[in-house]
XYZ file of C-alpha atoms in Angstrom:
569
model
C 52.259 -25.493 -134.391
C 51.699 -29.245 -134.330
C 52.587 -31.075 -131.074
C 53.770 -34.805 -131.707
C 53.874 -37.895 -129.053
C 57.692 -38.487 -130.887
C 59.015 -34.796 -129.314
C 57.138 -35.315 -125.412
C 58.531 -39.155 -125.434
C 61.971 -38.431 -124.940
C 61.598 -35.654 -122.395
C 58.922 -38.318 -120.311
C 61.342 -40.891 -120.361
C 64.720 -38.782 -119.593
C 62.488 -36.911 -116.157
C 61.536 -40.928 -114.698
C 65.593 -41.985 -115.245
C 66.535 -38.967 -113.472
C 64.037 -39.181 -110.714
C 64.880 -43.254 -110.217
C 68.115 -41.964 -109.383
C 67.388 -39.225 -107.053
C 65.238 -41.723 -105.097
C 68.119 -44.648 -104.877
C 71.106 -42.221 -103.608
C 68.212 -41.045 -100.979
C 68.022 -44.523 -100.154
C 71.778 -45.036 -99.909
C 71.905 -41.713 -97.734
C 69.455 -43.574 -95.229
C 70.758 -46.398 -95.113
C 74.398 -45.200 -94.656
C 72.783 -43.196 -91.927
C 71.136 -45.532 -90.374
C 74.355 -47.848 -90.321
C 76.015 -44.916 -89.079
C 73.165 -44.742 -86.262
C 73.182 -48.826 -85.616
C 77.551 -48.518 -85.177
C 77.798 -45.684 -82.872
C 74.780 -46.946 -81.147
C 76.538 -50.379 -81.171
C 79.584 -48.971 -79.674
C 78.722 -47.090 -77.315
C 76.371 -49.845 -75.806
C 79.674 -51.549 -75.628
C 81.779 -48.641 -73.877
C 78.307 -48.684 -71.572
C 78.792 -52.089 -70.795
C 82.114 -52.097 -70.278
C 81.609 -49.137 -67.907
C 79.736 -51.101 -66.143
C 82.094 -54.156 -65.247
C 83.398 -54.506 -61.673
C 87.035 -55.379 -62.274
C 88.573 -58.672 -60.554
C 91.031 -57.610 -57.570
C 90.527 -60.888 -56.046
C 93.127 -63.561 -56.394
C 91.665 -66.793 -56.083
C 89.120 -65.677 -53.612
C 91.755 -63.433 -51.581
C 91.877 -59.419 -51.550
C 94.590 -58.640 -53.984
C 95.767 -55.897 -51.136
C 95.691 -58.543 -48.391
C 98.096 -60.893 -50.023
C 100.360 -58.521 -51.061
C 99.814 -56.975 -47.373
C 103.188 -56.060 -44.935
C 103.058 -56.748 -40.970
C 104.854 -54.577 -39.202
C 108.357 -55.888 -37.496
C 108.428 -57.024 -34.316
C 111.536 -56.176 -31.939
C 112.205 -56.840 -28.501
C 112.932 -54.810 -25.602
C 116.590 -53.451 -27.062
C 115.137 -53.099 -30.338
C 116.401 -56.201 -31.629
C 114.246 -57.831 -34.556
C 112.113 -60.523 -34.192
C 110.073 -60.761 -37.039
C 110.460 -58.644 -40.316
C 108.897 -59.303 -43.662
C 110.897 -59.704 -46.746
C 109.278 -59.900 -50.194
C 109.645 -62.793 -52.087
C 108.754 -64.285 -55.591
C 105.256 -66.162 -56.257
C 104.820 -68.008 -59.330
C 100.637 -67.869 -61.301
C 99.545 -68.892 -64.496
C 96.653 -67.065 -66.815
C 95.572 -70.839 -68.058
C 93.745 -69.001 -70.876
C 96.948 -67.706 -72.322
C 98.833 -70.961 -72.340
C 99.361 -72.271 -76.018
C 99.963 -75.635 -74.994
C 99.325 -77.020 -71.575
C 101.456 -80.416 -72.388
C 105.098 -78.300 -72.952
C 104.586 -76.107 -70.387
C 103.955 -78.807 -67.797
C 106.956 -80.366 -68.597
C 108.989 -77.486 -68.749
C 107.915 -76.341 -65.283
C 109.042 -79.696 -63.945
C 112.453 -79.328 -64.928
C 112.593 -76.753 -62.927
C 109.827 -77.719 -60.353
C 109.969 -81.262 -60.167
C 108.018 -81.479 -56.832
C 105.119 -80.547 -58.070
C 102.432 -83.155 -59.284
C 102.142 -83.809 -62.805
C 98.398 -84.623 -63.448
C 97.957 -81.393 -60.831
C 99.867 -78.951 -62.587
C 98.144 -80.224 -65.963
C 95.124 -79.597 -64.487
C 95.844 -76.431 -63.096
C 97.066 -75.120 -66.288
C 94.147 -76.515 -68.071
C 90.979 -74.017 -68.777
C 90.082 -70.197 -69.214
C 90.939 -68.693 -66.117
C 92.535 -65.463 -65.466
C 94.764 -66.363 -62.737
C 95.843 -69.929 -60.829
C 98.647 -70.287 -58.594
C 101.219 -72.532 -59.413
C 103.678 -72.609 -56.365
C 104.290 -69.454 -54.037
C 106.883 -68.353 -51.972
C 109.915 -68.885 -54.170
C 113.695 -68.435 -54.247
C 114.528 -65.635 -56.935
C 117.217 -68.376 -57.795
C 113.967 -70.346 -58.684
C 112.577 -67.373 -59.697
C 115.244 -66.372 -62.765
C 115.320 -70.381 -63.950
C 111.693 -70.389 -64.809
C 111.641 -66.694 -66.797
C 114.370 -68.200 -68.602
C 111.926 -70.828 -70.093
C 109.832 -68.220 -71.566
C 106.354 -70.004 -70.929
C 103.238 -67.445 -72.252
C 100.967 -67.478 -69.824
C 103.218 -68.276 -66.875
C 104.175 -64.325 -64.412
C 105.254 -63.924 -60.777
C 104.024 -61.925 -58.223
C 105.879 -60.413 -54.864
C 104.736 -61.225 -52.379
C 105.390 -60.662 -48.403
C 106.391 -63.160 -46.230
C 107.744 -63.276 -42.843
C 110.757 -64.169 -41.631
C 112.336 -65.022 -38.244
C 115.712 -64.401 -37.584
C 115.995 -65.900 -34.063
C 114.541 -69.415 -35.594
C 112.654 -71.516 -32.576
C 114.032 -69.507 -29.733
C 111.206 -66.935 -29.432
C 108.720 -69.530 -31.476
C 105.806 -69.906 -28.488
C 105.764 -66.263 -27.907
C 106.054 -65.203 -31.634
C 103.422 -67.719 -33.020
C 103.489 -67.596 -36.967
C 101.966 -66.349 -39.914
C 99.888 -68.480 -43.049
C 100.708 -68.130 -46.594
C 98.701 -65.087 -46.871
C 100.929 -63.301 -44.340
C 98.035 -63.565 -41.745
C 98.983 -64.225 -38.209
C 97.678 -67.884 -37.179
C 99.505 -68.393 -33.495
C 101.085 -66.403 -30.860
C 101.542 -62.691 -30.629
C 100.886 -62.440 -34.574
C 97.380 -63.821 -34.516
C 96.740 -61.462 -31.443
C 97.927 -58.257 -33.777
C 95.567 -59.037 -36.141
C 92.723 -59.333 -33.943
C 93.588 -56.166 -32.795
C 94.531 -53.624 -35.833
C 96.754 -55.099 -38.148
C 94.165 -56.939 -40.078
C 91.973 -54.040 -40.379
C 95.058 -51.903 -41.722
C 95.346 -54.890 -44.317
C 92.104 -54.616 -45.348
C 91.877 -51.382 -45.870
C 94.774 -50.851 -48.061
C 97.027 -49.010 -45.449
C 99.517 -51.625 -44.794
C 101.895 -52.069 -47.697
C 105.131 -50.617 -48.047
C 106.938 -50.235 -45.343
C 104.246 -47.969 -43.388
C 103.398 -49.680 -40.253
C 105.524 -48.566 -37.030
C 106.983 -51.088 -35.213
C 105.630 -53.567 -32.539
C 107.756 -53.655 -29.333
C 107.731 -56.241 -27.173
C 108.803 -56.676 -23.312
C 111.086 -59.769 -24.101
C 114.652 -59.329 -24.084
C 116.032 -62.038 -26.786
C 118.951 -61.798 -24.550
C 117.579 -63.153 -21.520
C 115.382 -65.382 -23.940
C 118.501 -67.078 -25.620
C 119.966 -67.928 -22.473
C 116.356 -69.655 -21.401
C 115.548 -71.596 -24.253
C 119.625 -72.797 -24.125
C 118.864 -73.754 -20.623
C 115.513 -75.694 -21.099
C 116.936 -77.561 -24.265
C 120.541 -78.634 -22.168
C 118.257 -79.898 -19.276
C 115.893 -81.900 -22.157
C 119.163 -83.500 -22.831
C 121.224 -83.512 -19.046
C 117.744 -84.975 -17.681
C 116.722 -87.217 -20.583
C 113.347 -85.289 -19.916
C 110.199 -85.406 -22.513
C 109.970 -81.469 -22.373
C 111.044 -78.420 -20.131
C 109.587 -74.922 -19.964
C 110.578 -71.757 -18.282
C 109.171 -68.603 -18.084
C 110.330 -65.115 -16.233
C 108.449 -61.863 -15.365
C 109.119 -58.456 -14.165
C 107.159 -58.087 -11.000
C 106.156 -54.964 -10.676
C 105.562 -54.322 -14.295
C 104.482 -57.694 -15.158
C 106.228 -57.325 -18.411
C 107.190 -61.251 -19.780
C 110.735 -60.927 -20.134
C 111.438 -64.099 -21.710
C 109.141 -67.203 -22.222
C 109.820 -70.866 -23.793
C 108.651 -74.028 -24.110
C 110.596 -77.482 -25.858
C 109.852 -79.027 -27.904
C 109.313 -75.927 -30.108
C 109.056 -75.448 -33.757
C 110.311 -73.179 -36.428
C 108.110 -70.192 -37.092
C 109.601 -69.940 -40.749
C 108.052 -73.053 -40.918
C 104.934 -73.125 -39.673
C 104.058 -76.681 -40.257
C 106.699 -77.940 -37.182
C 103.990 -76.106 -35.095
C 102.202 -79.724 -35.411
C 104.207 -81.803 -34.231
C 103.361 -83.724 -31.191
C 104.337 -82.013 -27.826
C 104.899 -78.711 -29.432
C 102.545 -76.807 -27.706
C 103.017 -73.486 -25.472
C 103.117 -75.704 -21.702
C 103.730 -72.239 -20.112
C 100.057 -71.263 -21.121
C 97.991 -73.696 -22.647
C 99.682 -76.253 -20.693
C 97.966 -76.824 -17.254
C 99.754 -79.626 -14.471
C 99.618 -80.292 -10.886
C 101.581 -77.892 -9.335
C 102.990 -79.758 -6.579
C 104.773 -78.382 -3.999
C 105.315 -74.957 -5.058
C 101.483 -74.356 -4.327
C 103.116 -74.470 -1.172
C 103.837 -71.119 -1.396
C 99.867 -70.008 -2.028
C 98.783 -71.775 0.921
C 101.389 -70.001 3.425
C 100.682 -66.543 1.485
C 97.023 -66.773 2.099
C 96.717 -68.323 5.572
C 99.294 -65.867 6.954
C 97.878 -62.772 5.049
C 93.937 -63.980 6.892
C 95.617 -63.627 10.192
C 94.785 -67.479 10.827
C 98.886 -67.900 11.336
C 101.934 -66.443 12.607
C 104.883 -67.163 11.142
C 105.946 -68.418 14.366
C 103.409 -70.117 14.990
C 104.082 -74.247 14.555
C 102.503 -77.313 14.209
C 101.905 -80.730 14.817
C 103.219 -82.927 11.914
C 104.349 -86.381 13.795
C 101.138 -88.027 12.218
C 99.895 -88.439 9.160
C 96.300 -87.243 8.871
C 93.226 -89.511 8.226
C 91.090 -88.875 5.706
C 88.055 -91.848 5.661
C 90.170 -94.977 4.218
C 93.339 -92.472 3.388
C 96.098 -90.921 5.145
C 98.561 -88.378 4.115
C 102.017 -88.660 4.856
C 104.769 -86.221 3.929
C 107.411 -87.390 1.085
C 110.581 -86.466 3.359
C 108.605 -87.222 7.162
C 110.019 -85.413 9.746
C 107.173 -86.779 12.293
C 107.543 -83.975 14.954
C 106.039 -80.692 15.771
C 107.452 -78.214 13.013
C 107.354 -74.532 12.863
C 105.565 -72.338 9.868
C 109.189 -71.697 8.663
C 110.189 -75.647 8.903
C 106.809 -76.811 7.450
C 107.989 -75.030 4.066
C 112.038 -76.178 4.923
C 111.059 -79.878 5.083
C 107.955 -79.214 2.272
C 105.847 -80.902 4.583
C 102.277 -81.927 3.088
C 100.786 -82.522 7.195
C 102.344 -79.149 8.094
C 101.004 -77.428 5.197
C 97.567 -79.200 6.077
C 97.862 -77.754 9.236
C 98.522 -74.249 8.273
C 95.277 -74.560 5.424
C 93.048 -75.889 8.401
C 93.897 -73.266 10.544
C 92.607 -70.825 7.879
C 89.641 -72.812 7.046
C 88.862 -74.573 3.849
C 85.946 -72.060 2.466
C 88.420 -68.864 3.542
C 91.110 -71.022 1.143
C 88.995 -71.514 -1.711
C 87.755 -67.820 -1.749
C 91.581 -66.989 -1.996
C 92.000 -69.712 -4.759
C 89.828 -67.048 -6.602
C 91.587 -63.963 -5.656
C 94.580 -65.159 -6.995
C 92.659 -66.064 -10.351
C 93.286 -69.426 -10.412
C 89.913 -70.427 -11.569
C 90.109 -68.284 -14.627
C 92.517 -67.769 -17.482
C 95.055 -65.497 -17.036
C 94.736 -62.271 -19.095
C 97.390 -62.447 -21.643
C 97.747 -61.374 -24.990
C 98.604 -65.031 -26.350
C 95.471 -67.046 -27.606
C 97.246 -70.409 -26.543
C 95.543 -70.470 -22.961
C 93.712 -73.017 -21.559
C 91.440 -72.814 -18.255
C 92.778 -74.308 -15.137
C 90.650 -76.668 -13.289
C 90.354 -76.270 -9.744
C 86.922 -77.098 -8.335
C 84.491 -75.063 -7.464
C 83.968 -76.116 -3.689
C 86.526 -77.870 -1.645
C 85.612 -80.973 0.240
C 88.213 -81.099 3.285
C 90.098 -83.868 1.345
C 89.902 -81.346 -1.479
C 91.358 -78.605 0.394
C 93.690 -80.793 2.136
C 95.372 -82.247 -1.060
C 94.761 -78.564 -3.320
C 97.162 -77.313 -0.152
C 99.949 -79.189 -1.414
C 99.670 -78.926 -5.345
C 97.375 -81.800 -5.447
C 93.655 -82.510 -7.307
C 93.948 -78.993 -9.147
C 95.798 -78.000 -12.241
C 96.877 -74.701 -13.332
C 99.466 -73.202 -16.021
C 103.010 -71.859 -14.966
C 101.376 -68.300 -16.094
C 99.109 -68.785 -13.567
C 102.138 -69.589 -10.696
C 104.667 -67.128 -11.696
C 101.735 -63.933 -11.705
C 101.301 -65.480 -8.103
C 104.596 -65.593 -7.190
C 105.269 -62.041 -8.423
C 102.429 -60.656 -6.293
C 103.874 -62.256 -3.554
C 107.265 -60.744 -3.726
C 106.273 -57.371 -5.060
C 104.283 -56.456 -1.983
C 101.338 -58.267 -2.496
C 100.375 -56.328 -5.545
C 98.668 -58.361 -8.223
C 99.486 -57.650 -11.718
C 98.681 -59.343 -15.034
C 101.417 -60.375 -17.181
C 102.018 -58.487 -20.527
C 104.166 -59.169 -23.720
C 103.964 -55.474 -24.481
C 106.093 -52.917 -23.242
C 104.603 -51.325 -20.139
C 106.519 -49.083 -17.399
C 105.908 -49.388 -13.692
C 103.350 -46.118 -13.415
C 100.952 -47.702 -16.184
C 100.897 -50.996 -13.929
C 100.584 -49.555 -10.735
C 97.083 -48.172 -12.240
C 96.531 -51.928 -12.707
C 97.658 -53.573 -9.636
C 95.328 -55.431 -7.458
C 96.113 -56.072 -3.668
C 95.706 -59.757 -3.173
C 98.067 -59.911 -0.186
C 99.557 -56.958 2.666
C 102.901 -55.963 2.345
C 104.011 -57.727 5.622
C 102.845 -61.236 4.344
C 105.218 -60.444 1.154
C 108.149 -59.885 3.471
C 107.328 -62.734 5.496
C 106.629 -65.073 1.944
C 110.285 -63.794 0.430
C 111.571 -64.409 4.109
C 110.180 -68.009 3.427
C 111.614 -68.329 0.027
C 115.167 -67.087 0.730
C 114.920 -69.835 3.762
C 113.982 -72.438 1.492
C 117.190 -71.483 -1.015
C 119.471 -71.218 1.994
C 118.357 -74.527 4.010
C 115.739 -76.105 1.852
C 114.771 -77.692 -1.553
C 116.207 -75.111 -3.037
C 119.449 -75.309 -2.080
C 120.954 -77.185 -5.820
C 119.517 -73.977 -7.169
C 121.315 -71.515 -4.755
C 125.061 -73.560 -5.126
C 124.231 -72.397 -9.134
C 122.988 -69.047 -8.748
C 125.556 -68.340 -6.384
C 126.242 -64.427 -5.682
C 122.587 -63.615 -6.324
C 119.498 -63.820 -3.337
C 117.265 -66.274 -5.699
C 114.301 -67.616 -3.227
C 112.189 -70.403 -4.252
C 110.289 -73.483 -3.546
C 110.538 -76.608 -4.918
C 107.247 -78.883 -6.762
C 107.529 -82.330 -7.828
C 104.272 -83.582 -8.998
C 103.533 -87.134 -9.581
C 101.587 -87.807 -12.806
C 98.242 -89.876 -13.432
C 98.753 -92.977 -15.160
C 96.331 -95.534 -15.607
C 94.011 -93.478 -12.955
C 96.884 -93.740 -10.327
C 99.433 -91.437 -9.168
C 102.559 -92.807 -10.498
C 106.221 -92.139 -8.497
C 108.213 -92.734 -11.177
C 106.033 -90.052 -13.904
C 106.929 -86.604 -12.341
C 106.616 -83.481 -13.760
C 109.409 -80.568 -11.912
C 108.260 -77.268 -10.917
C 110.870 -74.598 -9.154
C 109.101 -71.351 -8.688
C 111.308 -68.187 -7.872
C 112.260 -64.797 -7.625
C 115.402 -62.866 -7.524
C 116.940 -60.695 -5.880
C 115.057 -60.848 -3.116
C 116.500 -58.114 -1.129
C 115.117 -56.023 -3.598
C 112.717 -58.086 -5.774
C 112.248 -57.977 -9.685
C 112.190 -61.148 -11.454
C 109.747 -63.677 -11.083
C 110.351 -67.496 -12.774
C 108.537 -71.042 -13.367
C 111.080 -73.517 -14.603
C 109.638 -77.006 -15.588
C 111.026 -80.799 -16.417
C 108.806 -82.777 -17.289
C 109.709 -86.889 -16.557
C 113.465 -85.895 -15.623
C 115.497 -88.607 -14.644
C 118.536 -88.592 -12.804
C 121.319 -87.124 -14.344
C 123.963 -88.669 -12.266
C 124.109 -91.794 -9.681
C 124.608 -89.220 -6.868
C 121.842 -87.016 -7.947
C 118.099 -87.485 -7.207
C 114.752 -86.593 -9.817
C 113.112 -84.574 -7.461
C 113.083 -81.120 -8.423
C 115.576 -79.269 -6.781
C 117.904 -81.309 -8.808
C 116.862 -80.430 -12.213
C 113.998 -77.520 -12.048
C 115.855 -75.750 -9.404
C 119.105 -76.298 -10.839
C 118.255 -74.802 -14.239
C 116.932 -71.796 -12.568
C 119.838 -71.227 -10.843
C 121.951 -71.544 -14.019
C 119.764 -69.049 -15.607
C 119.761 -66.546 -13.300
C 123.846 -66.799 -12.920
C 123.942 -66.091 -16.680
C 121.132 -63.394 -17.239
C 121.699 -61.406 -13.769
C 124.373 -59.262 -15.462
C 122.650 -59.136 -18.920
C 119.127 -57.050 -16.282
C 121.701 -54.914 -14.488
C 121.733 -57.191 -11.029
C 125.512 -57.068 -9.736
C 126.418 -60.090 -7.667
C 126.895 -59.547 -3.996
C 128.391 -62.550 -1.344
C 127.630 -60.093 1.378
C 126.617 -62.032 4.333
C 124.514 -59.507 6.073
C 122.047 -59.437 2.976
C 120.642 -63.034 4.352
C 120.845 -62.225 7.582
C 118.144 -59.490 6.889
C 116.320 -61.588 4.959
C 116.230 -64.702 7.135
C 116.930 -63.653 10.711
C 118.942 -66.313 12.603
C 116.033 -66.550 15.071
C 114.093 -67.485 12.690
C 115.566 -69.979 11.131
């Protein structure tokens, strides 16, 4: 049989088709494969990237947690609230989802009109993820902006705090920044102690954080700052400051200082004046260092408190000679050398101790250091290091040192409370925790003989203005008017008014500093020393807030006649 090229041409031709094909869907199945391979691979490099982003909890540089962050409230003594936070509306922008910057600017300011123009425009202006826009708003404000329906434009809730008692409580308080973050007062010191770290890590939102209590009693604090703003109007006075302690716990029960400001707004904190004069305020004490001198030259043995000296002459120091303000010029006893607040007498008395002895007591009672105290508004008194004898002479009087009114009232509640010192507290602390504390600065018998002096002083002395108002209650105190420094001289008409006291002294607890600063007379018959104004406001006080601690009145003679013994008057 005969094989032609016609009948093997077909069959060559129909194999190569066939085997073309084959080869192309091959090619189709790898390359489908291999896109298959490139996608998958291409997503999940993607979900690996994404995997690997560190989301944004930040808010323009602050810890989402830390601005939405909740202080704990603050109450005083009776449970009575201070400071609470309340949560309140905060407007942001995501600039990248804003169609068009120019109508939402404008629309914002109907609403906002306050804010800048070119500001806002650039605020709203870019790719970021989140801007503030204004924080802290009404949800009046709140409801009128949602209603514009800007994309791009969202509120957040904040926390902000809020003071219900306004300025009364402002120095102690202090106040918070926009971030809820204490900046002054007892707020900054909670965050330096555990508030801040709760904040920061996450465990202080909501409604978690047990309350703070305090030792002040806004009852007692009311009736203070009332007092201290009346005398910045009765005396015409550039400021007044007051500030009372329990002495044997040292507990601060109340504590102010005008001018003040308004917490809720913490800007008023700069105003001029405003500042906390009760610590970071140091003066001249005057006279009411009187009281030191006569605590620590009786408690050395040096003096008796019968015991007297000779104040007929002034005493000579090189070219200058100090006198006393209301001269007596005659031998005095201990007892009349604090009546008549006589600078020679008190001389006397230092002298008699000795000038080195004084100074080391100068440091016993701390007043060359700041006074431990939980507010961070302190400044250091200056009293210097080594006494010349004109040094001693005038620091014996309330001259050539300065010191705060924390500093004088912690002195003047050792010296009633039977010579235990104790350092003041705005926390709550009971009588057994302080007695762990207390530090013996003077005996017990030189605190009966120093309330002895101070009853004396109320009954007889410079104090009496203040006894006529705290009438019914055994207030002792002495007097301090302190002449100021202007143009490098001491200046009789620029006096700043100390009255330093405690009450009742048959059975001491309360300890107070009132201050005037510049009074002036507040009637032709009255004077601008400071039993007129300093004293006078403390007895007011205590008249008022007596009840409000439990101390009943009593006009029982026999009460002062234990107290100050006819003989020794």
């Amino acid at each position: 049989m005969a094989v032609t090229t016609e009948e093997f041409g077909s069959t060559i031709a129909l194999d190569g088709a066939r085997k073309a094909r084959g080869n192309l869907t091959q090619n189709r199945i790898r390359w489908m494969v291999l896109a298959l391979v490139l996608g998958f691979g291409l997503v999940g490099g993607r979900l690996i990237q994404l995997g690997m982003v560190v989301p944004d909890s930040t808010i323009e540089g602050q810890a989402r947690d830390v601005i939405t962050a909740t202080r704990p409230p603050i109450l005083d003594r009776n449970g009575l609230e201070m400071a609470v936070d309340i949560r309140v509306p905060s407007l942001y922008a995501e600039p990248r989802r804003i169609i068009d910057v120019e109508e939402a600017v404008r629309a914002l300011r109907t609403v906002l009109p306050d804010l800048d123009e070119d500001w806002l425009r650039t605020r709203l202006t870019g790719d970021k993820g989140f801007v503030w826009v204004q924080r802290e708003l009404s949800p009046a404000i709140q409801e009128r902006v949602m209603r514009l329906g800007i994309p791009g434009i969202d509120f957040i809730t904040e926390s902000k705090r809020f003071y219900p008692g306004m300025s009364e409580a402002s120095h102690i308080l202090g106040s918070t920044n926009i971030d809820n973050q204490g900046i002054a007062g007892i707020e900054r010191h909670m965050d330096t102690e555990d508030v801040a770290l709760l904040q920061e890590l996450g465990l202080a939102r909501g409604n978690a954080l047990a309350p703070v209590e305090l030792s002040v009693d806004m009852r007692v604090q009311h009736v203070m700052h009332e007092q201290l703003v009346d005398a910045m109007t009765r005396y015409k006075a550039i400021a007044a400051a007051g500030v009372m302690m329990d002495v044997h716990t040292g507990e601060i029960v109340a504590l102010a200082s005008i001018p003040d400001f308004n917490p809720n707004e913490p800007a008023t904190a700069l105003v001029k004046d405003s500042f906390n004069r009760i610590t970071a305020g140091i003066f001249e004490p005057g006279s009411i260092f009187k009281t030191v001198t006569m605590a620590g030259s009786l408690d050395s043995g040096a003096v008796q408190i019968t015991d007297r000296f000779d104040a007929r002459y002034g005493i000579r120091f090189g070219r200058f000679t100090i006198d006393d303000f209301h001269g007596k010029h005659t031998i005095l006893s201990l007892p009349e050398v604090y009546k008549y607040s006589s600078n020679i007498g008190t001389i006397r008395v230092m002298q008699a101790m000795g000038k080195d002895n004084y100074r080391a007591f100068l440091t016993t009672m701390g007043f060359d250091a700041r006074v431990q105290f939980e507010l961070p508004e302190m400044r250091l008194p200056t009293v210097p290091k080594e006494l010349s004898e004109v040094g001693a002479a005038t620091a014996s009087f309330g001259h050539g040192l300065s010191v705060s009114p924390l500093h004088m009232v912690t002195a003047y509640a050792a010296f009633v409370n039977g010579g235990n010192y104790i350092a003041p507290t705005l926390y709550r602390r009971d009588q057994a925790e302080a007695s762990l504390l207390y530090r013996r600065v003077i005996k017990p018998e030189t605190s009966a003989e120093i309330r002895y002096l101070m009853r004396l002083n109320a009954l007889e002395g410079s104090g009496s203005q203040m006894n006529k108002a705290a009438l019914g209650y055994r207030v002792g105190g002495k007097t301090g008017t302190a002449e100021k420094v202007v143009d490098g001289r001491y200046s009789s008409n620029k006096v700043t008014n100390f009255f330093g006291s405690a009450f009742p002294l048959d059975n001491p607890r309360y300890a107070m500093v009132i201050m005037v600063d510049e009074p002036r007379a507040e009637n032709p018959q009255s004077g601008t020393t400071a039993g007129w104004n300093a004293g006078a406001v403390t007895g007011r006080i205590v008249q008022r807030v007596a009840p409000m601690l439990g101390i009943a009145p009593d006009f029982s003679e026999v009460l002062d006649d234990n107290l100050v013994p006819p003989q020794l008057r």
